[in-house]
Amino acid sequence: PQDSVAVLLINAADGVAELSLTLSNHVGGQVAVRSIWDGKDLGVHSGVMYFPSVAAHDSVFLLLTPT
């Protein structure tokens, strides 16, 4: 979709880490979140999303679409 934003979160640490994303920094209001790597919809969110167990040197790739 035209108003969508792709966001890549990277764990640059040498161990498992929690990553977070403040959605309002990228898209205002509520957004539909889709994991690009997994091809799964993660629901509609606002505020901050947390990804508690991202492996070392791994990433989370998301598509954010305003609802």
XYZ file of C-alpha atoms in Angstrom:
67
model
C 0.000 0.000 0.000
C 1.068 3.539 -0.786
C 1.225 4.856 2.812
C 3.075 1.813 4.164
C 6.531 1.984 5.692
C 9.053 -0.859 5.931
C 11.162 -0.986 9.098
C 14.170 -3.227 9.720
C 15.237 -3.812 13.339
C 18.686 -5.379 13.716
C 20.218 -7.014 16.766
C 23.888 -6.104 16.366
C 24.780 -7.649 19.740
C 26.646 -10.915 20.212
C 23.744 -12.420 22.157
C 19.958 -12.563 22.253
C 18.391 -9.138 22.795
C 15.007 -7.477 23.169
C 14.262 -4.997 20.386
C 11.490 -2.415 20.490
C 9.801 -0.179 17.967
C 7.917 3.036 18.745
C 5.317 2.990 16.005
C 4.537 6.716 16.164
C 8.118 7.439 15.046
C 7.247 5.930 11.672
C 3.457 6.024 11.163
C 0.882 7.928 13.226
C -2.096 6.325 14.959
C -2.916 2.644 14.723
C -1.088 0.527 12.191
C -1.480 -2.943 10.747
C 1.828 -4.738 11.246
C 3.071 -7.532 8.984
C 6.264 -9.527 9.417
C 7.946 -9.525 6.018
C 10.351 -12.383 6.867
C 7.590 -14.646 8.237
C 4.808 -13.514 5.881
C 2.449 -13.187 8.871
C 0.119 -10.438 9.981
C 0.886 -9.368 13.559
C -2.347 -7.431 14.091
C -3.184 -3.772 14.591
C -1.012 -1.903 17.085
C -0.190 1.538 18.436
C 2.431 2.688 20.896
C 5.480 0.448 21.309
C 6.010 -3.094 20.034
C 8.534 -5.379 21.739
C 10.394 -8.316 20.232
C 11.822 -10.042 23.317
C 14.128 -12.728 21.931
C 15.886 -11.665 18.745
C 18.938 -13.839 18.142
C 22.428 -12.353 17.807
C 22.935 -10.668 14.422
C 19.334 -11.431 13.439
C 16.640 -8.981 12.398
C 12.920 -8.232 12.399
C 11.561 -6.816 9.127
C 8.124 -5.218 9.329
C 5.635 -3.519 7.045
C 3.580 -0.828 8.823
C 0.318 0.249 7.189
C -1.929 2.947 8.683
C -5.453 1.700 9.437
